[in-house]
Amino acid sequence: MITSAGTKVITALQGLAIAWHSSESVATAAHQGVAAQAANGHTVHKLFGWNVYSRRKWVPTKEQKERFAQLKLLILDEILTCDVSILGKVDASLRRILNRLTDLCGGVHVLLVGDWLQQLPVASQPAYLTPDELPQSEL
């Protein structure tokens, strides 16, 4: 979903969640806390229980497995503020939580929402570039 500044994205996301008939079947998250709060969701770190400062290997909990078992759609808001590593971690985490290691994102549909007029991540590689933005060597 590509949006521009001033649109009613939050209302659309909430309507989408209602249309799925279950609060457990849709989750909303964002990389930054303000965006997650505005979307009535969690940060991706909170949603998956990732500890930023821990060097221990992340292992999904029983509670996470139960909560994610009903998940059909994950809405990632403000996707342009994420670097590509966050998308990789989301994919890997969903595969592990749902024990569907060969299915992209564990078989969960992922809707990426963002405003293409906003600033890209300050560090690292953005999650998405248009063909015009790709370096010539990657075409």
Short mmCIF file of C-alpha atoms in Angstrom, two decimals:
data_model
loop_
_atom_site.label_atom_id
_atom_site.label_comp_id
_atom_site.label_asym_id
_atom_site.label_seq_id
_atom_site.Cartn_x
_atom_site.Cartn_y
_atom_site.Cartn_z
CA MET A 1 0.00 0.00 0.00
CA ILE A 2 1.63 3.22 -1.14
CA THR A 3 0.39 6.36 0.56
CA SER A 4 1.14 10.02 0.60
CA ALA A 5 1.17 12.52 3.42
CA GLY A 6 -2.23 13.45 4.80
CA THR A 7 -4.09 10.26 3.88
CA LYS A 8 -6.26 8.32 6.29
CA VAL A 9 -3.98 5.29 6.40
CA ILE A 10 -4.70 4.48 10.04
CA THR A 11 -8.44 4.37 9.39
CA ALA A 12 -7.89 2.09 6.40
CA LEU A 13 -5.68 -0.25 8.43
CA GLN A 14 -8.20 -0.44 11.25
CA GLY A 15 -10.98 -1.16 8.75
CA LEU A 16 -8.88 -3.93 7.25
CA ALA A 17 -8.39 -5.48 10.68
CA ILE A 18 -12.15 -5.37 11.35
CA ALA A 19 -12.85 -6.98 7.97
CA TRP A 20 -10.81 -10.04 8.99
CA HIS A 21 -13.32 -10.59 11.85
CA SER A 22 -10.75 -11.34 14.53
CA SER A 23 -8.27 -9.23 16.41
CA GLU A 24 -5.94 -12.25 16.60
CA SER A 25 -5.83 -12.73 12.82
CA VAL A 26 -4.36 -9.26 12.12
CA ALA A 27 -1.37 -7.59 13.78
CA THR A 28 -0.04 -4.10 13.13
CA ALA A 29 3.53 -3.07 13.80
CA ALA A 30 6.03 -0.37 12.90
CA HIS A 31 9.76 0.10 13.40
CA GLN A 32 9.35 3.32 15.38
CA GLY A 33 7.26 3.66 18.53
CA VAL A 34 5.32 6.76 17.45
CA ALA A 35 4.23 5.11 14.20
CA ALA A 36 3.29 1.89 16.00
CA GLN A 37 1.19 3.80 18.51
CA ALA A 38 -0.55 5.80 15.77
CA ALA A 39 -1.41 2.53 13.96
CA ASN A 40 -2.77 1.04 17.20
CA GLY A 41 -0.05 -1.61 17.10
CA HIS A 42 3.36 -2.44 18.54
CA THR A 43 6.93 -1.88 17.52
CA VAL A 44 8.29 -4.88 15.64
CA HIS A 45 10.69 -5.47 18.53
CA LYS A 46 7.83 -5.63 21.04
CA LEU A 47 5.62 -7.76 18.79
CA PHE A 48 8.29 -10.41 18.32
CA GLY A 49 9.95 -10.05 21.73
CA TRP A 50 13.31 -9.11 20.26
CA ASN A 51 15.77 -7.75 22.81
CA VAL A 52 17.92 -5.08 21.21
CA TYR A 53 20.79 -5.41 23.67
CA SER A 54 20.87 -9.18 24.20
CA ARG A 55 23.48 -11.33 22.51
CA ARG A 56 21.49 -14.49 23.27
CA LYS A 57 19.84 -16.32 20.40
CA TRP A 58 16.15 -15.41 20.10
CA VAL A 59 13.80 -18.32 20.77
CA PRO A 60 10.02 -17.94 20.40
CA THR A 61 8.04 -18.47 23.58
CA LYS A 62 5.02 -20.71 24.02
CA GLU A 63 2.86 -17.58 24.39
CA GLN A 64 4.16 -16.19 21.10
CA LYS A 65 3.45 -19.47 19.32
CA GLU A 66 -0.13 -19.44 20.65
CA ARG A 67 -0.68 -15.77 19.79
CA PHE A 68 0.76 -16.04 16.28
CA ALA A 69 -1.07 -19.31 15.49
CA GLN A 70 -4.17 -17.33 14.41
CA LEU A 71 -2.23 -14.62 12.55
CA LYS A 72 -3.21 -14.30 8.89
CA LEU A 73 -2.07 -10.73 8.12
CA LEU A 74 0.80 -8.64 9.47
CA ILE A 75 0.63 -4.95 8.61
CA LEU A 76 4.01 -3.21 8.74
CA ASP A 77 3.46 0.54 8.81
CA GLU A 78 6.06 3.19 7.96
CA ILE A 79 8.05 0.56 6.07
CA LEU A 80 10.39 3.15 4.58
CA THR A 81 11.85 3.87 8.01
CA CYS A 82 13.00 0.23 8.24
CA ASP A 83 16.21 -1.09 6.88
CA VAL A 84 16.20 -4.36 5.00
CA SER A 85 17.49 -6.33 8.01
CA ILE A 86 14.19 -5.74 9.84
CA LEU A 87 12.25 -7.41 7.02
CA GLY A 88 14.67 -10.32 7.14
CA LYS A 89 14.17 -10.68 10.89
CA VAL A 90 10.37 -10.52 10.50
CA ASP A 91 10.51 -13.28 7.88
CA ALA A 92 12.83 -15.49 9.95
CA SER A 93 10.85 -14.92 13.16
CA LEU A 94 7.50 -15.78 11.58
CA ARG A 95 8.99 -18.95 10.06
CA ARG A 96 10.33 -20.05 13.46
CA ILE A 97 7.26 -19.10 15.51
CA LEU A 98 4.87 -20.88 13.15
CA ASN A 99 7.29 -23.75 12.40
CA ARG A 100 6.82 -23.21 8.67
CA LEU A 101 10.46 -22.88 7.74
CA THR A 102 10.03 -23.14 3.96
CA ASP A 103 7.17 -20.63 3.67
CA LEU A 104 7.95 -16.95 3.19
CA CYS A 105 7.02 -15.18 6.44
CA GLY A 106 5.70 -18.48 7.77
CA GLY A 107 2.75 -18.29 5.38
CA VAL A 108 1.49 -15.02 6.90
CA HIS A 109 0.43 -12.29 4.47
CA VAL A 110 2.48 -9.13 5.04
CA LEU A 111 1.17 -5.74 3.95
CA LEU A 112 3.91 -3.11 3.67
CA VAL A 113 2.57 0.41 4.17
CA GLY A 114 4.55 3.58 3.67
CA ASP A 115 4.76 7.12 2.41
CA TRP A 116 7.26 7.25 -0.44
CA LEU A 117 7.75 10.99 0.15
CA GLN A 118 9.27 10.39 3.57
CA GLN A 119 12.93 10.10 4.38
CA LEU A 120 14.65 6.74 3.97
CA PRO A 121 16.42 5.08 6.93
CA VAL A 122 19.35 7.06 8.27
CA ALA A 123 21.62 4.02 8.31
CA SER A 124 21.79 0.77 6.39
CA GLN A 125 19.94 -0.28 3.24
CA PRO A 126 16.28 0.71 2.77
CA ALA A 127 13.76 -2.12 2.50
CA TYR A 128 12.66 -0.95 -0.94
CA LEU A 129 14.07 1.09 -3.81
CA THR A 130 12.41 2.01 -7.08
CA PRO A 131 14.21 0.91 -10.26
CA ASP A 132 15.34 4.52 -10.79
CA GLU A 133 17.05 4.51 -7.38
CA LEU A 134 19.03 1.29 -7.90
CA PRO A 135 22.72 1.63 -8.64
CA GLN A 136 23.50 0.75 -12.25
CA SER A 137 25.42 -2.38 -11.21
CA GLU A 138 22.24 -3.90 -9.68
CA LEU A 139 20.06 -3.59 -12.80
#
